[in-house]
Every structure is written in structure tokens, then in C-alpha cells.
Coordinates of C-alpha atoms in Angstrom, one line a residue:
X253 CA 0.0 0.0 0.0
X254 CA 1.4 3.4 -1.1
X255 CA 1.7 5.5 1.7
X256 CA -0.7 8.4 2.1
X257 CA 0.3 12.4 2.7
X258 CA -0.9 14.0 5.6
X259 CA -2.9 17.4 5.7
X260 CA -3.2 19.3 8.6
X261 CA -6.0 22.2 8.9
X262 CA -6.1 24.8 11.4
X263 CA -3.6 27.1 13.3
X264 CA -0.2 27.2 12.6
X265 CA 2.2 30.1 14.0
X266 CA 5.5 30.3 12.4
X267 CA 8.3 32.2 12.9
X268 CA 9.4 34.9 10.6
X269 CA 12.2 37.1 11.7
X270 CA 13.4 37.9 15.5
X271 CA 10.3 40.7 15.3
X272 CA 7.7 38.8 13.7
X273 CA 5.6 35.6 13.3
X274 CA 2.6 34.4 11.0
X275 CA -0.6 33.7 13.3
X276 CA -2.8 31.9 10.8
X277 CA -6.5 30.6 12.1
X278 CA -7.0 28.4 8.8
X279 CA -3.6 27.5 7.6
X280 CA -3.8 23.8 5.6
X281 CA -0.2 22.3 5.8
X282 CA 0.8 19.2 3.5
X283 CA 3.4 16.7 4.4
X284 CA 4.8 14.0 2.5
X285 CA 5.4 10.8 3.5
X286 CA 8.9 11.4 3.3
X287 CA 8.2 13.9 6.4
X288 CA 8.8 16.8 4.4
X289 CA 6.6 20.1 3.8
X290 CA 5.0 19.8 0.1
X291 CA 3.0 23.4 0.5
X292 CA 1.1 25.5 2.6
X293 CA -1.8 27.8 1.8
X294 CA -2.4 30.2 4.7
X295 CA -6.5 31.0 4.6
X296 CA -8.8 27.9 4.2
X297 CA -11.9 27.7 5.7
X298 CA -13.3 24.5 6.8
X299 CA -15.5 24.0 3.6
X300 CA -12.6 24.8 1.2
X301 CA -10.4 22.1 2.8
X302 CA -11.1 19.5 -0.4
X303 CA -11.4 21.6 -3.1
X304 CA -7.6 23.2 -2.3
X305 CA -6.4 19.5 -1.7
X306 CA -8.3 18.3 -5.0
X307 CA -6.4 21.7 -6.7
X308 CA -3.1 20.7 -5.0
X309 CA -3.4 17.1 -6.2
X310 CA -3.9 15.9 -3.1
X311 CA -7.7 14.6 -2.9
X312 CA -6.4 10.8 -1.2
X313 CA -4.7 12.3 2.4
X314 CA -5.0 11.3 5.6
X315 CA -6.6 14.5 7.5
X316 CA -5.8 16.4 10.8
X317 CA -8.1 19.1 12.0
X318 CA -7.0 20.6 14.6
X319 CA -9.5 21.6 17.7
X320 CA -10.3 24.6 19.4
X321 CA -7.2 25.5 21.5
X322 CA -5.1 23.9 19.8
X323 CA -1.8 25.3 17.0
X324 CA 1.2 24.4 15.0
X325 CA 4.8 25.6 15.7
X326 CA 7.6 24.4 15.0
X327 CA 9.4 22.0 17.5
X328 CA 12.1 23.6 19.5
X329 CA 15.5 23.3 19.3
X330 CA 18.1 23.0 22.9
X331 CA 21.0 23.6 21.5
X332 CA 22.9 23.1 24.8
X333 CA 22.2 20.1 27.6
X334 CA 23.8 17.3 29.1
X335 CA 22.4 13.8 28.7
X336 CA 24.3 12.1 32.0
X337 CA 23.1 15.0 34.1
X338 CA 19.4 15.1 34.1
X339 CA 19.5 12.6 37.4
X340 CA 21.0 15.7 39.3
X341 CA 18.3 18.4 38.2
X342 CA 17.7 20.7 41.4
X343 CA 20.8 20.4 43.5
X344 CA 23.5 22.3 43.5
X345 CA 22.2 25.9 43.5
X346 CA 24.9 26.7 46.4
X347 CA 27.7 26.6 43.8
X348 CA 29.2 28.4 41.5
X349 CA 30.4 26.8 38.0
X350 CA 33.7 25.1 39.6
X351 CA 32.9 23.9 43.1
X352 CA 29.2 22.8 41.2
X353 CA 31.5 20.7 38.7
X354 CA 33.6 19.1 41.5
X355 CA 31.0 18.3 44.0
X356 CA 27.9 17.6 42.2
X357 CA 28.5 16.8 38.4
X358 CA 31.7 14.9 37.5
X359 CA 30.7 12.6 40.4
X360 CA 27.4 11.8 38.7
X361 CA 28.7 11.6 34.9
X362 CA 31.4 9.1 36.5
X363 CA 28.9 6.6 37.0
X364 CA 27.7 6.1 33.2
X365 CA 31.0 4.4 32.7
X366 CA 28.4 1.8 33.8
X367 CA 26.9 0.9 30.1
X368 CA 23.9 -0.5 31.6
X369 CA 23.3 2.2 34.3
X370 CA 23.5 4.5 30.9
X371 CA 20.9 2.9 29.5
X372 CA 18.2 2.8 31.9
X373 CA 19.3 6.5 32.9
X374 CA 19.1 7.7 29.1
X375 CA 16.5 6.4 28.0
X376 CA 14.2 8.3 30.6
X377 CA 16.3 11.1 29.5
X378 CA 15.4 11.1 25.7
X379 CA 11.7 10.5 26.5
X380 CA 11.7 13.6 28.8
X381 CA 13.5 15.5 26.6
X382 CA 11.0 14.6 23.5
X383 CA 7.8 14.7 25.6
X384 CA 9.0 18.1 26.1
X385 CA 8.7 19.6 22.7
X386 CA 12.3 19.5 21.7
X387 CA 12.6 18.4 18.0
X388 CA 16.4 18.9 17.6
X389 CA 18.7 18.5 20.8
X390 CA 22.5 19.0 21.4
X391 CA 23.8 16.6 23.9
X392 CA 27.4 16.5 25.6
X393 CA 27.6 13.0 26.9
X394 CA 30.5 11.6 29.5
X395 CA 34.0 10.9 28.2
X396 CA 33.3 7.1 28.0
X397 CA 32.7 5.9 24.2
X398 CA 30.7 3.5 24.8
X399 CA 27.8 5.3 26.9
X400 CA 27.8 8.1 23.8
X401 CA 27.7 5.3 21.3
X402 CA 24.5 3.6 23.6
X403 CA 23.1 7.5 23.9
X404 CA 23.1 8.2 20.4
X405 CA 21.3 4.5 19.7
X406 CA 18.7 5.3 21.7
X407 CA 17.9 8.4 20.2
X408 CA 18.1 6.8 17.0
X409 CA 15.5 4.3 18.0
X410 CA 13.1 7.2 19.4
X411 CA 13.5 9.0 15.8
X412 CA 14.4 12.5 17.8
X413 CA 17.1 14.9 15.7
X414 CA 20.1 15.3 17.8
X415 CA 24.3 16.1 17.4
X416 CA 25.8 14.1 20.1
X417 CA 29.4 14.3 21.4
X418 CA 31.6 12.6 23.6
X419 CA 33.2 15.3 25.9
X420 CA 37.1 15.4 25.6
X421 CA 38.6 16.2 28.6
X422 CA 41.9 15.1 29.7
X423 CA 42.8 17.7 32.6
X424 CA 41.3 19.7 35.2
X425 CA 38.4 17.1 36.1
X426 CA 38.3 14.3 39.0
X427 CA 41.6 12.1 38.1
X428 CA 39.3 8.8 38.2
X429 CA 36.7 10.7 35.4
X430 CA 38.9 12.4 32.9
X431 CA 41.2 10.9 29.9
X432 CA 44.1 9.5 30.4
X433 CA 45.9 11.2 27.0
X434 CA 45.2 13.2 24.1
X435 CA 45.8 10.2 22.1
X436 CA 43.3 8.5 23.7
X437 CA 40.5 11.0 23.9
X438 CA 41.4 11.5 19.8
X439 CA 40.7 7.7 19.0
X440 CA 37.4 7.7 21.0
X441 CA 36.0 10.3 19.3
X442 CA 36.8 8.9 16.0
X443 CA 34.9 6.1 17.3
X444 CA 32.0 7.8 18.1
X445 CA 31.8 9.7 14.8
X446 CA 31.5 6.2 12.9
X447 CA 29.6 4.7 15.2
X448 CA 27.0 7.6 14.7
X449 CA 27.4 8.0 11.0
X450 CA 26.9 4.6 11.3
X451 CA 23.0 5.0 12.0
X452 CA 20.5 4.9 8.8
X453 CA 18.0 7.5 7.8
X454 CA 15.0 6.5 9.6
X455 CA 12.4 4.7 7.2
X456 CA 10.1 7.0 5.8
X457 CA 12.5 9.5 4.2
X458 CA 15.0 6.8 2.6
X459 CA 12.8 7.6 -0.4
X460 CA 12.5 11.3 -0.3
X461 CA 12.2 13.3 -3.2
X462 CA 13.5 16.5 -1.9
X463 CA 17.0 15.7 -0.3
X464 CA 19.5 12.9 0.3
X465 CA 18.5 11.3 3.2
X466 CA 20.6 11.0 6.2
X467 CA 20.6 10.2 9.8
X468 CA 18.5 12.0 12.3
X469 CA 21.2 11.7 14.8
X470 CA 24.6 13.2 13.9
X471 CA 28.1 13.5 16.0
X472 CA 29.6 16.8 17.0
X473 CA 32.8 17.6 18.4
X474 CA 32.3 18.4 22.1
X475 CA 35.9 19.5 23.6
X476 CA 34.2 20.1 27.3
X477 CA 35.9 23.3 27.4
X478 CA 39.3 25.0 27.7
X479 CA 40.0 24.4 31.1
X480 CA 39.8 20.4 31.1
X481 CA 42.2 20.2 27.2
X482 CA 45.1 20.6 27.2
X483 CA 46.4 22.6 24.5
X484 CA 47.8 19.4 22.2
X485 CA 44.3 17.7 22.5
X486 CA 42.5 20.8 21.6
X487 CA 45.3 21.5 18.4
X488 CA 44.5 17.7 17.5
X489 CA 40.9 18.2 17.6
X490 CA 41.2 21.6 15.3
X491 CA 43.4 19.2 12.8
X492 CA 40.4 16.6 12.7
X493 CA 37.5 19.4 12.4
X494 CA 39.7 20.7 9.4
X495 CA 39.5 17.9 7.9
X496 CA 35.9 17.1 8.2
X497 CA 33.7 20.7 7.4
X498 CA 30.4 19.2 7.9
X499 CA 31.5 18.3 11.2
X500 CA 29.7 20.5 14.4
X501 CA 31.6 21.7 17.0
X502 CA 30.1 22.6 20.6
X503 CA 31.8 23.8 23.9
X504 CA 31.4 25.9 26.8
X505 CA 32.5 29.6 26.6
X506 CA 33.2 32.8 29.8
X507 CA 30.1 31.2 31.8
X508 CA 32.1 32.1 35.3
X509 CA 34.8 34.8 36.0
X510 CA 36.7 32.6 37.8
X511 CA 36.4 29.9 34.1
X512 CA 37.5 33.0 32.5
X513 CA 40.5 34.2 34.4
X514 CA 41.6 30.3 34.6
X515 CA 41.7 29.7 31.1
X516 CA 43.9 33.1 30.4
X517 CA 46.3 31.4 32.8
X518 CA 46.1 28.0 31.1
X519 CA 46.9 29.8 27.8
X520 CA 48.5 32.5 28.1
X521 CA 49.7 32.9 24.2
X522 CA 45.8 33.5 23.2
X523 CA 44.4 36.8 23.6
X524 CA 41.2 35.8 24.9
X525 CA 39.2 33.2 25.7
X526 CA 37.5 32.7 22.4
X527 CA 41.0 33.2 21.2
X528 CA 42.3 29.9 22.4
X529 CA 39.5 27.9 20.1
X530 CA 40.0 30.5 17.3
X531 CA 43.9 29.5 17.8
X532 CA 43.3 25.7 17.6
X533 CA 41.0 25.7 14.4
X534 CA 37.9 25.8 16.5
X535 CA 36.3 28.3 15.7
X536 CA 34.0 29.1 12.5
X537 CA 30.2 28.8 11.2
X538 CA 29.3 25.8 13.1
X539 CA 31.2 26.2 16.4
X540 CA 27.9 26.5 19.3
X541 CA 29.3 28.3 22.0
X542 CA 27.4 27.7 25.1
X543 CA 26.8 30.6 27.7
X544 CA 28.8 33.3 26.9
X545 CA 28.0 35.4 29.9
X546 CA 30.9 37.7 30.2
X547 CA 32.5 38.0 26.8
X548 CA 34.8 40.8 26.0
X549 CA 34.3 43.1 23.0
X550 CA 36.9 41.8 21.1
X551 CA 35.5 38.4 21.3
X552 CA 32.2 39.6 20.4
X553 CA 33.8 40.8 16.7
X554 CA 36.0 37.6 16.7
X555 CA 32.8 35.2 17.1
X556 CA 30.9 37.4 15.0
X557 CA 33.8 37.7 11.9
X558 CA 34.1 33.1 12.5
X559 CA 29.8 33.1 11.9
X560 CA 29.8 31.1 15.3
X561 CA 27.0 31.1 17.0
X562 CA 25.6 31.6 21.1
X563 CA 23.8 29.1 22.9
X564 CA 22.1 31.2 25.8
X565 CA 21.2 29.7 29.1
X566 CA 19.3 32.0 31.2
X567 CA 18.4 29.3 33.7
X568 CA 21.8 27.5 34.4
X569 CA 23.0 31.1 34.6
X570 CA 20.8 32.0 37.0
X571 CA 20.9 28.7 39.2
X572 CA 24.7 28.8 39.3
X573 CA 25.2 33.0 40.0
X574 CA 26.9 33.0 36.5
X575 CA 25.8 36.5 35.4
X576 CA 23.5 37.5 32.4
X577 CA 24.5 37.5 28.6
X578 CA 24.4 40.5 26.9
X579 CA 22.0 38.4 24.5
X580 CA 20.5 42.1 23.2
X581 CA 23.9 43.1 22.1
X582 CA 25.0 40.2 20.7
X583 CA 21.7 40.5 18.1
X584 CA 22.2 43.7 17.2
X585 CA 26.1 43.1 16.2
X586 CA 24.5 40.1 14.1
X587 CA 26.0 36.9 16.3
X588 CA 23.7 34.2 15.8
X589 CA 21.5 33.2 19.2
X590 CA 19.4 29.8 20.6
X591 CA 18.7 28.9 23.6
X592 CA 19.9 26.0 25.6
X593 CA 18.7 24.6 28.9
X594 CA 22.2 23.7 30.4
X595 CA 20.7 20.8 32.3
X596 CA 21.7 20.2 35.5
X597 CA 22.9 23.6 35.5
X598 CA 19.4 24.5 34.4
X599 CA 17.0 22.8 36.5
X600 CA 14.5 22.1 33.5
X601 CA 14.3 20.3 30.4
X602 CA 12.0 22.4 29.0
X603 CA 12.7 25.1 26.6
X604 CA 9.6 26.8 27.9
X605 CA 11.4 27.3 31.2
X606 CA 14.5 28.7 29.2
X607 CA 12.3 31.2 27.5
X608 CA 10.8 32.3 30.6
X609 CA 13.9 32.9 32.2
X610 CA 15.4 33.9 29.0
X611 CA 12.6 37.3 29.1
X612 CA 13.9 37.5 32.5
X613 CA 17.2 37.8 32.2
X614 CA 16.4 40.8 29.4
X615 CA 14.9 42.6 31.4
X616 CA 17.2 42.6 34.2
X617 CA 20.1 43.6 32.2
X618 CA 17.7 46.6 31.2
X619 CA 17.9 47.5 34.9
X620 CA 21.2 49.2 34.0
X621 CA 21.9 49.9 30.6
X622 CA 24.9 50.8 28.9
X623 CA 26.2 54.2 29.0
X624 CA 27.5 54.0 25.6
X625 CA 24.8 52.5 23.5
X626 CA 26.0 50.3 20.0
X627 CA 25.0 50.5 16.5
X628 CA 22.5 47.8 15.6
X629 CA 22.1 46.5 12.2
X630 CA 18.5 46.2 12.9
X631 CA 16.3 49.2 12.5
X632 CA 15.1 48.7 16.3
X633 CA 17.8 47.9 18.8
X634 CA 17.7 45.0 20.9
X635 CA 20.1 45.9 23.8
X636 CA 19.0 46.9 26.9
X637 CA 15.4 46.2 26.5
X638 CA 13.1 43.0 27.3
X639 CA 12.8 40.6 24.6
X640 CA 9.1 40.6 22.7
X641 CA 7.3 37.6 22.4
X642 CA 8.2 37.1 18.7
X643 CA 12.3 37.3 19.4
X644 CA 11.9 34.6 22.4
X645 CA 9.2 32.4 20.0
X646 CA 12.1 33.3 17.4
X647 CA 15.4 31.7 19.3
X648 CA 13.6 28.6 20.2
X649 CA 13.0 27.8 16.6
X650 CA 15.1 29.4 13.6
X651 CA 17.5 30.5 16.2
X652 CA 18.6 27.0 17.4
X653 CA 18.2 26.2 13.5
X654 CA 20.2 29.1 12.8
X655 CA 23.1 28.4 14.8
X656 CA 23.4 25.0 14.3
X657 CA 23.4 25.8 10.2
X658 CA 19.8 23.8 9.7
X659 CA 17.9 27.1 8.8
X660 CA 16.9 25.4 5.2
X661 CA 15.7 22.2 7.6
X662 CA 14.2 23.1 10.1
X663 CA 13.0 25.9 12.7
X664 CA 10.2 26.9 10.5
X665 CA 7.0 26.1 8.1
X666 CA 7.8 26.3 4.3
X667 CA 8.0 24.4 1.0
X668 CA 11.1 22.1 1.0
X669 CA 11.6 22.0 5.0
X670 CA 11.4 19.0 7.2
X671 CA 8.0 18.9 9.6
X672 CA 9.5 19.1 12.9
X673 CA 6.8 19.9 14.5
X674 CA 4.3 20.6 17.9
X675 CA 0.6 20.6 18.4
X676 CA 0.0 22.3 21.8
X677 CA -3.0 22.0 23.6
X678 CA -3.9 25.3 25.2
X679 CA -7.5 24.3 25.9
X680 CA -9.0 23.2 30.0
X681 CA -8.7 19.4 28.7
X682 CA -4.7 19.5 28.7
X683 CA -4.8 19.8 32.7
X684 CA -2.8 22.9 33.1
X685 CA -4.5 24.9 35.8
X686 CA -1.7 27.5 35.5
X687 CA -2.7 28.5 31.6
X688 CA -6.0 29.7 31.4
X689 CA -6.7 29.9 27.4
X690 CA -8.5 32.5 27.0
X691 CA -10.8 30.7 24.8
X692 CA -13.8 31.8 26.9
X693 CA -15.0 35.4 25.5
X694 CA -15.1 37.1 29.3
X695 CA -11.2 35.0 29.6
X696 CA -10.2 36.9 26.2
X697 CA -7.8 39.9 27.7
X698 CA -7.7 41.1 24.4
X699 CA -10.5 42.4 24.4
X700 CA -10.8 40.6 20.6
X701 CA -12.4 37.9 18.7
X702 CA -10.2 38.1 15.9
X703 CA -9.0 35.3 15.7
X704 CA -5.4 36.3 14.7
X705 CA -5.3 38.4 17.9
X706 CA -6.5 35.1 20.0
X707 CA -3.9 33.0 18.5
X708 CA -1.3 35.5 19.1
X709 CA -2.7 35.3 22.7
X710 CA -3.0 31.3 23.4
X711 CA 0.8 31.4 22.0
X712 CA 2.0 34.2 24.6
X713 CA 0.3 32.5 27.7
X714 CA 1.9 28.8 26.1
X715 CA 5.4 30.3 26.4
X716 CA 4.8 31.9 29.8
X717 CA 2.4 29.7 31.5
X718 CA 3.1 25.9 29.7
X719 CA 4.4 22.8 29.9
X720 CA 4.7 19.5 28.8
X721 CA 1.5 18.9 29.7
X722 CA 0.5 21.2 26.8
X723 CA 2.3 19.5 24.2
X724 CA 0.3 17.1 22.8
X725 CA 2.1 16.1 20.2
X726 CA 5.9 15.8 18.6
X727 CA 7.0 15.1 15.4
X728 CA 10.1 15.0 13.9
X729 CA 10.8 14.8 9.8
X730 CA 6.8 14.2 10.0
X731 CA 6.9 11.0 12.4
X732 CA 5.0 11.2 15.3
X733 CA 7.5 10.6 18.2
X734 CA 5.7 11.9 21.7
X735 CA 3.9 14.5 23.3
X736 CA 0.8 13.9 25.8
X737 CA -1.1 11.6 23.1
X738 CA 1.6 9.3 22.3
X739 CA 1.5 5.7 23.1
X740 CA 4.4 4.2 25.2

């Protein structure tokens, strides 16, 4: 039996810039059975529905219509978390970055040298993580290859997108947890990358008409950061990313003073801190750079000059008295920025919980501006001023898409792009007592029933009032993979 497209009818909000997003009531969305998005028409009313599919070629479909309170977006994208440290979420808080690292984390991530404590530990993790709403994930795993290589099967076998990376890290950690050379940590991560290259395209788009298929899950180089390589491990690592383009390359960047002025003593030949991966080959267009908290301006152009991009963690920096990235300035110089939940530093899976803290930490920054403002190169300057609804909605999508070079993939609805995908529930039935819809006319604070403005409304009180229990479903490259109504 020849597989059937599916059409979905009703809303659908999609991003369109870091100012702007589509609400659209009516939208009919088509995706192939490769998982991919074959068009879109943005006004169909319920009666129309056929007649556009018959016009579209389309009249044998299998149909979604969606229900009042319910919309579209695309799935979010975490472009920074660690897999082995979801078991310590909440604990901690007393520390700052190093003493947190000592006494709380490297303890825990030494015990999935255990294979089989991995296992049952990561796959709670990838189901969390899904049921969520995150379509794409980064994950930094432990420095054992053969926990990564179990990670990145069971994401495989869940059919989530994810880069996953064994952390090098060969100094600077508990002696019975880190590497014991630079030669070693080199041929484990070789390992890892065929081991995940390894992985076929999952079933449905081995026959896609658009694109070459390839895995969902894909390997990134994860040198943990500065402070744990030394500096012939992080030269060898900048020789293999020159040889391999396509290959990502995620690390941590200036989330602590004290990180900071350590790695200036570690290296003291490198200008900066974003200097020593620059000086090693690690920086460029794919290079996430996670936190990036107290940056100088220097670094700023340098990161901006290699197209690198900023994985901002609002929540980890928070729980861990980091600081607050200038994430305002950073947009209006140009620098690519996601968000990234930084779990266990972050106490949350949930991007929601990100973007909360994410408006937060805007708005405190605001408290006391700069006294020399910058030149933006957007007409309306971002620094200094609380993030709108539409630049949060914006970094959780084609930001993350953005930085991690998927932006013709994924982070958005059009022609040609995967469906990576949410339907969220804002209605009473999704047992939420904290988001009250608005779907009531005395509940509707805007005063509107346009239903453009209501959309606009159910999507504001999602990011600011929602969780998982309001994602009802997930889908990534159109398979239907968790959320609330998924069968375990």
C-alpha cells in the first residue's frame, strides 16, 4: 500500500524574523510521507479544505483538524544540555560553576562508565526530553565511548534529531573521570563519529524526493571546554574538524569569572578566551558556544567575523550565579543566538522554562543599561530592552536552526523544509490549571475575537504559562514521536 500524505487544517504560527511571526487561524499544511513540507496555503476555511487538496493534487490524504485551542509551531531546538546529568536536576544551586562541577557533576557523569546504568538512565532522559517539545537537541555526553555510542542509539531508535558528542577532557576534572591522554580522547571520538554515522536515515525519508537522506542523529565535536584540554588535544581536535567541514563543534565559553580568568592562565599565548579555540582551528560557522556570559568586546567581533553562533542559558546562569549574557547586544552586532537549557545547570528540560527565564534575564540587564549604546544592524535595537514575544518564539525555533546551520531544515513552516513539529493543547482538557486559554469570550484579555489576535494570545500565555503537559504532540521529519497523546 502506497503511503498516504498528511494534511493538517487549522492554526499554525510560524516564525518569521526575531520581530515577527505568521498567526494563521485556517492555515492547511501538507506533508509527504517522506516527512517533508509539500506546500502550505495560509486562509482555508473549513469547507474549502477539499477543493484546495483536490487543486493541490492531493484529494487521497489522511486528515488532521486541529481543535479549538489547539496550533502548529515548529518543534524547539536545545542547543545546549547534558544527557548524564538530568538525574542531578535541582541540587547544586549553592555553587558556583567550579565547586558545582567538583561536587555535584563529575561525580554523577562518572557513573555512566556503567553501560547499563546508561541505558536505563538515558532512556528516561530522551523520553523527557521529547515529551518536552524538543525536536532537535545537542547533547554532551561523559567521556566514556561506549555510553555516547548507547546515547546516540537510543535516540536513534526514538526518531528524535540530535548532534551528540563525547566530551574530551583530559585535565582539570576528577583524576578517576577524565582521559588519560590526548591520544586516547582522539581515537574515542573517531569512534564515536563512525559509530554515529553509522546510523541509517529513519524509514520514511529513505525515499524522499527533496534531499538525500541521512541520519536523524549526527556526532559533534564536544571539547568540554578549555580548562579540562590541554592545549595538544585541543590543536588535535582543530586538525580533525579541518578535515571534516560538515562536522559541528560545541563547547562551553566565559560562563564564570573565575572559568575565564583560569583559562587566560592556562593559555597565556591566546588573547582571549574565544581566542584559544580560534587559535586551535575551533572556531568558524558551526562552532555552538554555550553561555557566553561575560565576553569581551573583542570576542564579540571575533565570534561574530568566524559566523559562530551563542547558545544562551538564562536558567543555568541564574541557578549557578553566572551573570546575564548580553543576548540584546550580541543580536544587534548580528552573532547568531538559541537557547539552551544547560541541564543540570538548568533545573529544566523544557525550553519553555528557558524562555521564561530567558525574558527574565532581558529585562534585568535593562535595569542598568549601557552608558555607551552600539549601532545595531536592525532598525530597532535590541540591547538593553526585554525581549518581545516574537524574538523569544524566534530563538527557540530558527534561532537553534540558525546556529546550528539547519535554517533550510528546520525551525520553520515552508515548501522544501522538514516537519519538525508541535501541536499544543492550550485548551482546559490539557490539565494545566496555571494556563488559562483564553478561549472563553469574558477570559479573552484582548479584548478581541479576531481570531489572529486570539492565536497571538494562546501562544504568549503557552510560552509563559506551559508545559509539557500542553504538548500534545511531537513530530520529527513528519513521524509522530511523543507529546501527551503518544503511546508508550
Amino acid at each position: 500500500m502506497i503511503p498516504l500524505p498528511t494534511i493538517y487544517h487549522g492554526a499554525v504560527i510560524n516564525p518569521r524574523s526575531l520581530t515577527a511571526y505568521d498567526a494563521l487561524p485556517n492555515c492547511l499544511l501538507a506533508v509527504s510521507p517522506a516527512g517533508d513540507i509539500t506546500w502550505l496555503v495560509e486562509d482555508v476555511q473549513g469547507p474549502m479544505v477539499q477543493a484546495v487538496m483536490n487543486q493541490k493534487g492531493c484529494s487521497e490524504a489522511e486528515v488532521v483538524s486541529l481543535k479549538t485551542g489547539e496550533f502548529i509551531i515548529p518543534g524547539f531546538v536545545d542547543t545546549h544540555t547534558h544527557a548524564p546529568q538530568l538525574p542531578n536536576m535541582g541540587i547544586g544551586g549553592e555553587h558556583q560553576l567550579l565547586d558545582w562541577l567538583k561536587k555535584c557533576t563529575f561525580p554523577m557523569e562518572s557513573k555512566f562508565a556503567d553501560v547499563e546504568f546508561a541505558e536505563r538512565k538515558y532512556r528516561s532522559v530522551v523520553r523527557r526530553v521529547i515529551d518536552n517539545g524538543v525536536g532537535l537537541t545537542f547533547f554532551s555526553d561523559v567521556a566514556e565511548t561506549d555510553s555516547t555510542k548507547k546515547l546516540a542509539d537510543i535516540l536513534n531508535e526514538n526518531g528524535q534529531r540530535a548532534f551528540v558528542g563525547k566530551c574530551n577532557m583530559n585535565r582539570n576534572c576528577l583524576e578517576t573521570y577524565q582521559e588519560s591522554s590526548s591520544e586516547q580522547s582522539l581515537a574515542d571520538t573517531h569512534a564515536i563519529i563512525s559509530h554515529i554515522r553509522s546510523h541509517p536515515a529513519p524509514p520514511n525519508i529513505l525515499n524522499s524526493a527533496v534531499r538525500d537522506p541521512e541520519p536523524l542523529v549526527q556526532p559533534i565535536l564536544t571539547p568540554r571546554f578549555a580548562i579540562a584540554t590541554t592545549d595538544d588535544l585541543l590543536a588535535s581536535l582543530g586538525q580533525l574538524a579541518a578535515a571534516d567541514p560538515e562536522l559541528r563543534i560545541q563547547t562551553h565559553i566565559s560562563e564564570n569569572p573565575n572559568e575565564v580568568a583560569f583559562t587566560k592562565e592556562l593559555f597565556p599565548r591566546s588573547a582571549s578566551y574565544a581566542g584559544v579555540y580560534d587559535d586551535h582551528g575551533l572556531l568558524r560557522e558551526n562552532t555552538i558556544l554555550a553561555h557566553a556570559v561575560h565576553l569581551e568586546d573583542a570576542e564579540m567581533e571575533l565570534i561574530k567575523l568566524k559566523k559562530a553562533g551563542i547558545s544562551h542559558c538564562p536558567t543555568s546562569n541564574f541557578h549557578l550565579s553566572s551573570g546575564v549574557a548580553p543576548v540584546g547586544e550580541y543580536l544587534d552586532r548580528g552573532i547568531k543566538v538559541s537557547l539552551g537549557t544547560d541541564v543540570s545547570g538548568g533545573f529544566s528540560p523544557s525550553i519553555l522554562t528557558a524562555i521564561q527565564h530567558a525574558s527574565i534575564a532581558a529585562k534585568v540587564k535593562s535595569f542598568a543599561p549601557s552608558p555607551t549604546p552600539r549601532q545595531s544592524i536592525h532598525q530597532i535595537p535590541f540591547a538593553d530592552k526585554q525581549l518581545s514575544v516574537p524574538t523569544l518564539f524566534y530563538l527557540a525555533t530558527m534561532g537553534g536552526a540558525e546556529v546550528c546551520c539547519l535554517e533550510d531544515r528546520i525551525g520553520s513552516f515552508a515548501v522544501g523544509k522538514s516537519f519538525d513539529a508541535l501541536i499544543v493543547n492550550v485548551s482546559e482538557s490539557a490539565g494545566n490549571p496555571a494556563l488559562w486559554s483564553g478561549l472563553d469570550e469574558d477570559e479573552n484579555v484582548t479584548g478581541s475575537k479576531d481570531p489572529k489576535k486570539m492565536l497571538e494570545s494562546m501562544l504568549e500565555r503557552f510560552l509563559f504559562c506551559g508545559d509539557d503537559r500542553n504538548i500534545q504532540r511531537v513530530y520529527v521529519q513528519g513521524r509522530f514521536i511523543g507529546g501527551t497523546s503518544f503511546s508508550r
